Each structure stands twice: as structure tokens, then as C-alpha cells.
Short mmCIF file of C-alpha atoms in Angstrom, two decimals:
data_model
loop_
_atom_site.label_atom_id
_atom_site.label_comp_id
_atom_site.label_asym_id
_atom_site.label_seq_id
_atom_site.Cartn_x
_atom_site.Cartn_y
_atom_site.Cartn_z
CA MET X 674 0.08 123.37 -67.30
CA ALA X 675 -2.79 124.80 -70.35
CA TYR X 676 -6.46 123.98 -71.46
CA VAL X 677 -8.06 125.72 -74.81
CA ASN X 678 -10.61 127.51 -73.70
CA PRO X 679 -14.18 127.77 -74.48
CA SER X 680 -12.72 130.00 -77.52
CA GLY X 681 -10.80 127.43 -78.90
CA GLU X 682 -7.24 129.35 -77.99
CA TYR X 683 -4.56 127.67 -75.99
CA ASP X 684 -3.83 129.34 -73.10
CA ARG X 685 -0.25 128.58 -71.09
CA ASP X 686 -0.79 128.11 -67.12
CA GLN X 687 1.56 131.00 -66.60
CA ARG X 688 1.14 130.66 -62.33
CA TYR X 689 4.96 130.06 -62.05
CA ILE X 690 6.67 129.82 -58.18
CA PRO X 691 7.70 133.04 -57.87
CA THR X 692 10.60 132.54 -55.17
CA ARG X 693 14.14 133.69 -56.77
CA ILE X 694 17.79 132.69 -55.55
CA THR X 695 19.43 136.02 -55.64
CA ALA X 696 22.71 137.28 -54.35
CA ASP X 697 21.16 139.02 -51.09
CA GLY X 698 18.95 135.97 -50.78
CA ARG X 699 15.90 138.43 -50.23
CA ASP X 700 13.27 135.59 -50.89
CA GLY X 701 15.12 132.92 -48.37
CA TYR X 702 17.14 131.24 -51.05
CA PRO X 703 21.03 133.40 -51.09
CA VAL X 704 23.09 132.06 -53.96
CA GLU X 705 24.94 129.20 -52.34
CA PRO X 706 27.76 127.14 -54.44
CA GLY X 707 26.51 123.41 -54.39
CA ARG X 708 23.41 123.94 -52.70
CA TYR X 709 20.65 123.72 -55.52
CA ARG X 710 20.06 121.41 -58.21
CA LEU X 711 18.91 122.57 -62.00
CA ILE X 712 16.24 120.43 -62.94
CA VAL X 713 15.57 119.87 -66.62
CA SER X 714 14.73 117.89 -69.80
CA ARG X 715 16.75 117.91 -73.04
CA ALA X 716 13.35 118.20 -74.68
CA CYS X 717 12.19 120.68 -73.20
CA PRO X 718 12.42 124.35 -75.23
CA TRP X 719 12.01 126.21 -71.80
CA ALA X 720 14.69 124.04 -70.07
CA ASN X 721 17.12 123.96 -72.97
CA ARG X 722 17.44 128.10 -72.37
CA ALA X 723 18.48 127.10 -69.04
CA ILE X 724 20.68 124.44 -70.31
CA ILE X 725 22.60 127.55 -72.73
CA VAL X 726 22.65 130.21 -69.91
CA ARG X 727 24.23 127.83 -67.75
CA ARG X 728 27.15 126.53 -69.89
CA LEU X 729 27.72 130.07 -71.60
CA LEU X 730 28.56 131.58 -68.07
CA GLY X 731 30.45 128.15 -66.60
CA LEU X 732 27.97 127.19 -63.70
CA GLU X 733 28.20 123.74 -64.00
CA ASP X 734 30.94 123.88 -61.09
CA VAL X 735 28.53 125.49 -58.61
CA LEU X 736 25.16 124.47 -60.02
CA SER X 737 24.50 120.99 -60.44
CA MET X 738 22.62 119.83 -63.12
CA GLY X 739 19.89 117.05 -62.76
CA ILE X 740 18.48 115.77 -66.64
CA ALA X 741 14.79 114.09 -66.70
CA GLY X 742 13.80 111.44 -69.50
CA PRO X 743 12.18 112.68 -72.84
CA THR X 744 8.22 112.26 -71.37
CA HIS X 745 6.01 111.95 -68.55
CA ASP X 746 2.82 111.23 -67.89
CA GLU X 747 -0.16 113.99 -66.12
CA ARG X 748 1.70 113.35 -63.17
CA SER X 749 4.83 114.51 -63.37
CA TRP X 750 8.12 114.59 -65.29
CA THR X 751 10.26 110.96 -64.76
CA PHE X 752 14.39 110.06 -64.02
CA ASP X 753 14.46 107.03 -65.78
CA LEU X 754 17.87 108.06 -67.49
CA ASP X 755 19.23 107.64 -63.76
CA PRO X 756 20.55 104.11 -63.06
CA GLY X 757 17.80 102.95 -60.88
CA GLY X 758 15.10 105.74 -62.34
CA ARG X 759 16.17 107.90 -59.24
CA ASP X 760 17.98 111.26 -59.55
CA PRO X 761 21.22 110.79 -58.12
CA VAL X 762 21.67 113.91 -56.08
CA LEU X 763 17.99 114.58 -54.55
CA GLY X 764 16.81 110.29 -54.51
CA ILE X 765 13.47 111.33 -56.09
CA GLU X 766 12.08 109.67 -59.13
CA ARG X 767 9.82 111.96 -60.21
CA LEU X 768 9.91 115.73 -59.98
CA GLN X 769 6.84 116.05 -58.76
CA GLU X 770 7.85 114.91 -54.89
CA ALA X 771 10.21 117.78 -54.63
CA TYR X 772 6.97 120.42 -56.19
CA PHE X 773 5.46 118.80 -52.83
CA ALA X 774 8.22 118.80 -50.41
CA ARG X 775 7.73 122.71 -50.42
CA TYR X 776 3.57 123.21 -51.17
CA PRO X 777 1.98 119.53 -50.27
CA ASP X 778 -1.61 120.83 -52.74
CA TYR X 779 0.33 122.68 -55.78
CA ASP X 780 -2.16 122.26 -58.01
CA LYS X 781 -0.16 123.76 -60.70
CA GLY X 782 2.16 122.97 -63.48
CA ILE X 783 5.22 120.00 -62.94
CA THR X 784 7.84 122.11 -65.21
CA VAL X 785 11.07 122.53 -65.90
CA PRO X 786 12.88 123.88 -65.39
CA ALA X 787 13.18 123.80 -62.21
CA ILE X 788 15.57 124.59 -59.01
CA VAL X 789 15.56 122.31 -56.39
CA ASP X 790 16.85 123.23 -52.66
CA VAL X 791 19.45 119.85 -51.93
CA PRO X 792 19.79 120.08 -48.43
CA THR X 793 15.39 120.46 -48.00
CA GLY X 794 14.45 118.61 -51.28
CA GLN X 795 12.11 121.51 -52.15
CA VAL X 796 11.55 123.10 -55.08
CA VAL X 797 12.54 126.83 -55.12
CA THR X 798 11.04 127.85 -58.52
CA ASN X 799 9.68 127.14 -61.39
CA ASP X 800 9.79 130.24 -63.20
CA PHE X 801 11.59 129.72 -66.39
CA ALA X 802 11.99 133.06 -67.65
CA GLN X 803 13.62 134.51 -64.65
CA ILE X 804 16.28 132.23 -63.84
CA THR X 805 18.20 132.41 -66.71
CA ILE X 806 18.32 136.32 -65.86
CA ASP X 807 19.37 135.63 -62.14
CA LEU X 808 21.95 133.12 -63.87
CA SER X 809 23.08 136.18 -65.45
CA LEU X 810 22.44 139.05 -62.93
CA GLU X 811 22.55 137.17 -58.99
CA TRP X 812 25.11 134.67 -59.71
CA ALA X 813 27.55 136.60 -61.61
CA ARG X 814 30.08 135.98 -58.68
CA TYR X 815 30.62 132.26 -59.69
CA HIS X 816 30.79 133.04 -63.88
CA ARG X 817 33.47 131.67 -65.27
CA PRO X 818 36.58 133.72 -66.85
CA GLY X 819 35.29 135.08 -69.88
CA ALA X 820 31.56 134.51 -69.46
CA PRO X 821 29.48 136.72 -71.74
CA GLN X 822 27.52 139.44 -70.60
CA LEU X 823 23.92 137.76 -71.60
CA TYR X 824 21.71 140.72 -70.39
CA PRO X 825 24.27 144.17 -70.40
CA PRO X 826 22.64 146.53 -68.75
CA GLU X 827 22.27 149.09 -71.74
CA LEU X 828 20.40 146.49 -74.19
CA ARG X 829 18.10 145.26 -70.97
CA ASP X 830 15.55 147.22 -72.41
CA ALA X 831 15.48 146.31 -76.06
CA ILE X 832 16.05 142.62 -75.30
CA ASP X 833 12.99 142.53 -72.98
CA LYS X 834 11.16 144.30 -75.97
CA ILE X 835 11.88 141.71 -78.28
CA ASN X 836 11.55 138.83 -75.71
CA ARG X 837 8.11 139.75 -75.24
CA LEU X 838 7.15 139.41 -79.36
CA VAL X 839 8.84 136.56 -79.17
CA PHE X 840 7.49 134.82 -76.64
CA ALA X 841 4.00 135.64 -77.79
CA ASP X 842 4.27 135.12 -81.28
CA VAL X 843 7.19 132.29 -81.54
CA ASN X 844 7.78 130.27 -78.38
CA ASN X 845 4.37 130.08 -77.47
CA GLY X 846 2.85 131.01 -80.76
CA VAL X 847 3.86 127.09 -82.16
CA TYR X 848 1.97 126.05 -78.84
CA ARG X 849 -0.89 128.22 -80.00
CA ALA X 850 -1.37 126.81 -83.43
CA GLY X 851 -0.73 123.03 -81.93
CA PHE X 852 -3.30 122.72 -79.61
CA ALA X 853 -6.16 125.03 -81.35
CA GLY X 854 -9.38 123.57 -80.26
CA THR X 855 -10.54 125.15 -83.47
CA GLN X 856 -10.07 125.94 -87.44
CA GLU X 857 -10.00 129.70 -86.93
CA ALA X 858 -7.66 129.59 -83.85
CA TYR X 859 -5.46 127.52 -85.05
CA GLU X 860 -5.31 129.91 -88.42
CA LYS X 861 -4.72 132.73 -86.09
CA ALA X 862 -2.17 131.71 -84.29
CA TYR X 863 -0.46 130.26 -87.57
CA ALA X 864 -0.69 133.61 -88.86
CA ARG X 865 1.22 135.58 -86.05
CA LEU X 866 3.73 132.78 -86.36
CA PHE X 867 4.54 133.20 -90.21
CA ALA X 868 4.11 137.21 -89.50
CA ARG X 869 6.55 137.31 -86.86
CA PHE X 870 8.88 135.38 -88.54
CA ASP X 871 8.83 138.01 -91.37
CA LYS X 872 9.38 140.30 -88.84
CA LEU X 873 12.28 138.42 -87.64
CA SER X 874 14.21 137.87 -91.31
CA ASP X 875 13.81 141.54 -92.03
CA LEU X 876 15.87 142.22 -89.11
CA LEU X 877 18.31 139.84 -89.10
CA ALA X 878 18.91 139.81 -92.89
CA GLY X 879 21.13 143.12 -91.33
CA GLN X 880 22.67 141.96 -88.35
CA ARG X 881 24.23 138.54 -87.17
CA TYR X 882 22.12 138.83 -83.54
CA LEU X 883 18.80 140.09 -82.25
CA VAL X 884 20.46 143.00 -80.21
CA GLY X 885 23.56 144.46 -80.16
CA ASP X 886 26.56 143.05 -82.20
CA THR X 887 26.67 140.05 -79.43
CA ILE X 888 24.83 136.83 -78.63
CA THR X 889 22.10 137.76 -75.57
CA GLU X 890 19.09 136.41 -73.37
CA ALA X 891 17.19 137.27 -76.95
CA ASP X 892 18.86 134.62 -79.00
CA VAL X 893 19.31 131.94 -76.60
CA ARG X 894 15.38 132.26 -76.38
CA LEU X 895 14.60 132.15 -80.18
CA PHE X 896 16.90 129.59 -80.61
CA THR X 897 15.34 126.81 -78.89
CA THR X 898 12.17 127.60 -80.83
CA LEU X 899 14.08 127.33 -84.08
CA ALA X 900 16.03 123.93 -82.87
CA ARG X 901 12.62 122.10 -82.66
CA PHE X 902 11.31 123.69 -85.97
CA ASP X 903 11.45 121.21 -88.29
CA ALA X 904 11.81 118.42 -85.82
CA ALA X 905 8.64 118.83 -84.19
CA TYR X 906 6.42 122.07 -84.60
CA HIS X 907 6.28 121.80 -88.78
CA GLY X 908 4.28 118.66 -88.59
CA HIS X 909 3.37 118.46 -85.47
CA PHE X 910 1.86 121.37 -84.30
CA LYS X 911 1.13 121.98 -88.35
CA CYS X 912 3.01 125.54 -88.24
CA ASN X 913 4.19 124.24 -92.05
CA ARG X 914 3.54 127.63 -93.86
CA SER X 915 7.97 126.65 -94.42
CA LYS X 916 10.56 125.07 -93.11
CA LEU X 917 13.32 126.27 -90.90
CA THR X 918 15.23 124.94 -94.18
CA GLU X 919 13.17 127.50 -96.33
CA MET X 920 13.14 130.78 -94.43
CA PRO X 921 16.91 131.48 -95.52
CA VAL X 922 17.69 134.08 -93.21
CA LEU X 923 16.39 132.14 -90.03
CA TRP X 924 18.19 128.74 -91.24
CA ALA X 925 21.21 130.90 -91.36
CA TYR X 926 20.81 132.14 -87.92
CA ALA X 927 20.06 129.34 -86.29
CA ARG X 928 22.72 127.51 -88.11
CA ASP X 929 24.86 129.86 -86.77
CA LEU X 930 24.32 129.51 -83.12
CA PHE X 931 24.27 125.56 -83.30
CA GLN X 932 27.22 126.33 -84.62
CA THR X 933 28.19 128.13 -81.45
CA PRO X 934 29.81 126.31 -78.04
CA GLY X 935 27.18 126.02 -76.11
CA PHE X 936 24.45 125.79 -78.06
CA GLY X 937 24.63 123.13 -80.92
CA ASP X 938 25.94 121.20 -78.34
CA THR X 939 22.86 121.05 -75.32
CA ILE X 940 20.67 119.87 -78.54
CA ASP X 941 19.13 116.05 -77.86
CA PHE X 942 17.31 115.88 -81.34
CA VAL X 943 16.02 112.18 -80.16
CA ASP X 944 14.65 113.59 -76.75
CA ILE X 945 12.87 116.31 -78.76
CA LYS X 946 10.92 114.26 -81.36
CA LYS X 947 10.46 111.35 -78.37
CA HIS X 948 8.54 114.13 -76.24
CA TYR X 949 6.50 116.07 -79.08
CA TYR X 950 5.20 113.40 -80.30
CA VAL X 951 5.34 110.51 -77.50
CA VAL X 952 3.29 112.51 -74.56
CA HIS X 953 1.10 114.22 -76.86
CA LYS X 954 -1.38 111.36 -77.12
CA ASP X 955 -4.47 113.90 -78.32
CA ILE X 956 -2.71 115.14 -80.72
CA ASN X 957 -0.64 112.28 -82.26
CA PRO X 958 -2.87 109.40 -80.96
CA THR X 959 -0.55 106.67 -82.53
CA GLY X 960 2.82 107.34 -80.72
CA ILE X 961 4.61 107.08 -83.50
CA VAL X 962 8.01 109.27 -83.99
CA PRO X 963 8.62 110.01 -87.02
CA ALA X 964 12.42 108.71 -88.82
CA GLY X 965 13.33 112.03 -90.21
CA PRO X 966 14.06 114.87 -90.75
CA ASP X 967 18.27 115.08 -91.87
CA LEU X 968 19.95 116.79 -89.63
CA SER X 969 23.39 116.95 -91.51
CA ASN X 970 22.51 120.28 -92.63
CA TRP X 971 22.94 122.03 -89.56
CA LEU X 972 26.87 122.15 -90.10
CA THR X 973 26.61 123.67 -93.76
CA GLU X 974 27.74 126.69 -93.60
CA HIS X 975 25.90 129.45 -92.73
CA GLY X 976 28.02 133.25 -93.90
CA ARG X 977 26.55 135.22 -90.72
CA GLU X 978 30.12 136.32 -89.72
CA LYS X 979 30.10 138.49 -92.23
CA LEU X 980 27.72 140.69 -90.94
CA GLY X 981 30.31 141.17 -88.43
CA GLY X 982 29.70 141.11 -84.14
CA ARG X 983 31.86 138.78 -81.81
CA PRO X 984 29.38 136.19 -80.95
CA PHE X 985 30.88 136.63 -77.33
CA GLY X 986 32.29 139.81 -77.28
CA ASP X 987 35.39 140.65 -75.15
CA GLY X 988 34.35 137.09 -72.97
CA THR X 989 35.67 133.54 -74.29
CA PRO X 990 33.76 130.50 -75.72
CA PRO X 991 32.90 128.24 -73.19
CA PRO X 992 34.97 124.85 -72.29
CA PRO X 993 33.57 121.57 -73.89
CA PRO X 994 30.60 120.29 -71.71
CA LYS X 995 31.64 118.07 -68.86
CA ALA X 996 31.46 114.35 -69.64
CA ALA X 997 28.50 113.33 -67.28
CA GLU X 998 26.23 116.22 -69.42
CA VAL X 999 27.86 115.23 -72.86
CA VAL X 1000 24.06 114.45 -74.79
CA ARG X 1001 24.20 110.49 -75.40
CA PRO X 1002 25.82 109.08 -78.51
CA GLY X 1003 23.02 109.71 -81.40
CA HIS X 1004 21.35 111.62 -80.14
CA GLY X 1005 22.70 115.32 -80.50
CA PRO X 1006 25.43 117.41 -82.33
CA GLU X 1007 27.23 114.41 -83.27
CA ALA X 1008 23.91 112.97 -85.76
CA ALA X 1009 23.97 116.40 -87.06
CA GLY X 1010 27.91 116.07 -87.80
CA LEU X 1011 28.81 118.75 -85.20
CA THR X 1012 32.57 118.21 -85.55
CA ALA X 1013 35.24 119.19 -83.60
CA GLU X 1014 36.64 121.28 -86.51
CA ALA X 1015 33.37 123.15 -86.62
CA THR X 1016 33.64 124.18 -83.21
CA ALA X 1017 37.06 125.14 -83.11
CA ALA X 1018 36.27 127.73 -86.28
CA VAL X 1019 33.99 129.06 -84.35
CA GLU X 1020 36.08 129.86 -81.47
CA ALA X 1021 38.80 131.36 -83.11
CA THR X 1022 35.80 133.76 -84.99
CA ALA X 1023 34.99 134.60 -81.10
CA ARG X 1024 38.65 135.28 -80.47
#
């Protein structure tokens, strides 16, 4: 949830459910294979983080995933992609039902990602920032062989620092520009966003990834915003100093990740555009979804391997997504021409 304060600035409601699923079960929810269900929407950048991390770590067989549709009303995300409009595991039509099952008077945002306790049907947490960290640390026993270290101890301070900056100025910054209630608030958010983009470009001009020489949690968090930038934020949120394709370093960095197994194959460009342009009636009252942009350029050569680094460190790329979790035909990577050859090339580089 969010609102525009009296000065016209967008304020994100960050009162998330702080309960954690941990190896020792200290919050009452121990890590158990098959017990929980991760609820996402491919349209949402915050949920997309959890989709990527779950896939990179190989947790598909221990943490099932339910996918809500790209649009919602003021009440909740819905499972309109599933037969009968119900999640096949939880049996609910709206994610709201899982929140109310635990908190009947819940008055905060019904957000994704959320993890639901399947036996009780109750939401456990929707703390998106903590969810991905816990998937790396608390679920480690169940990681696939060769899973990368996305939050290694020696890099955590550096990862946390850049995550704070990227969240404030980029991940949330695009929303601060898009939902600003005054010209002054919009221009302030716009300036912060592109100032941070310039600094990130300077950093990434000399190194392949944000922290260290492998993919980390920091790269996952930046990528999900970059993947949506030209499709939604540039036009819909008026973040229009430059398209991503016009920022050479960030564009090459984004393509490098997009062409890495576990990243581009989670992106649903159709759902992304439909969500932003249909749901935000206050910004786009006609609900018209743009036909563009052309996506084929996501597959062009990026040249980032010249900077060195190994995408998965001492680990290995994840296997292809499970059949039930492949992005719908015409919606995702194949819409941008993400070929088997491109995936194979990335995998060869990672070895």
C-alpha cells in the first residue's frame, strides 16, 4: 500500500508481516519441504526477486509456487490464471483470503510475494526483502548442488549498503516519480533516480556485477527494475530522461543478466505491461496497454564477459524451469528470442 503525503511525495507502506520461516523455527514456522507455498505475480518486481532466487537456489521441489494474474482490484491479487480461478493448492480465489485467515482485521497491503502455510491456509510473511535473504540462508539445507552464494558472509555489508541505495533511488524511486502528486515531488524523484543510474553506470563500467565477481542478491534486486524500465517505467511513470537502451553500461549489464539462466526466463513482458497500464487507472485512465517496445534487442551481444567474473562462482547454472513454471508462450523470453543457443553460451561461460 502507499499514499501521497501532503507535499505530494509518494510514501510506500512498509509495514510488512515480520514473521520468518527459519531453520530453527524460532518464529513458529520451521523450514519444511512441501509445507509452504510462495505466491507471486510475474508482473511484480518485488515478487520477481523471489522467483529468481528460488530458481537459482533450486528450491522448486521444496517450496511450491502459485502465480497470481497480472491485475488486481483494491481488494487483492487473484488467481485468474488457474482453472476455475482458484489456486490449485490453497483452493482460494484471492490472496486476501490467506491474509484474513491469519489476521481477520488485516488492514495493510495484500502484497506479493507472500509465503502461505499450506496446512492452515494462513499467510506467514510478505516481507519481500527478508524472504529472499532467508531463502539463501535459512533454506540452505535444501539448495540444489551447485547453488550459488547470493549472500556470502564476506560481502553482506557491501550488498546491504548498495541494496539500501538501489531501493531508495531506483526500485522505489520509479514509483516515487510515477505516483508523485506534485511537479516538485516528481522532479525530485526523477533527479534522484537518474543520479543513481549515473553512479551505477560508473561502478558497472569497470566490473561485471554490483558486488564482487559473481551474481549476488544485489544484482537480483536491481535487475527486476531494469527489466521493467522501458516496458513500463519510462513512459507510464514518466522516467523519461533516457530509456534503458540509451544507457550503454546499464543496458549491457541488464542484457548480461537477462541472458543468464534464472533471470530472463522468469520475465513475462506481457503481464508486466498489463499490470502497470491496466491497474493504475489514476495514471492511465484509458487502460490502453502499449504495443511496444520491441523486445528482440534483449538478445543482442552485451560484451560484459570481457570484464571477467563468473556468474555462479564455484556453482553451476540452474536447470531449465519446470514445465508448469515456464512463462506462457508469447509472454516471456521467447518473445524476445531467448534461444537455447544463448542459454548454452551463458552456461559455457559459467563453467
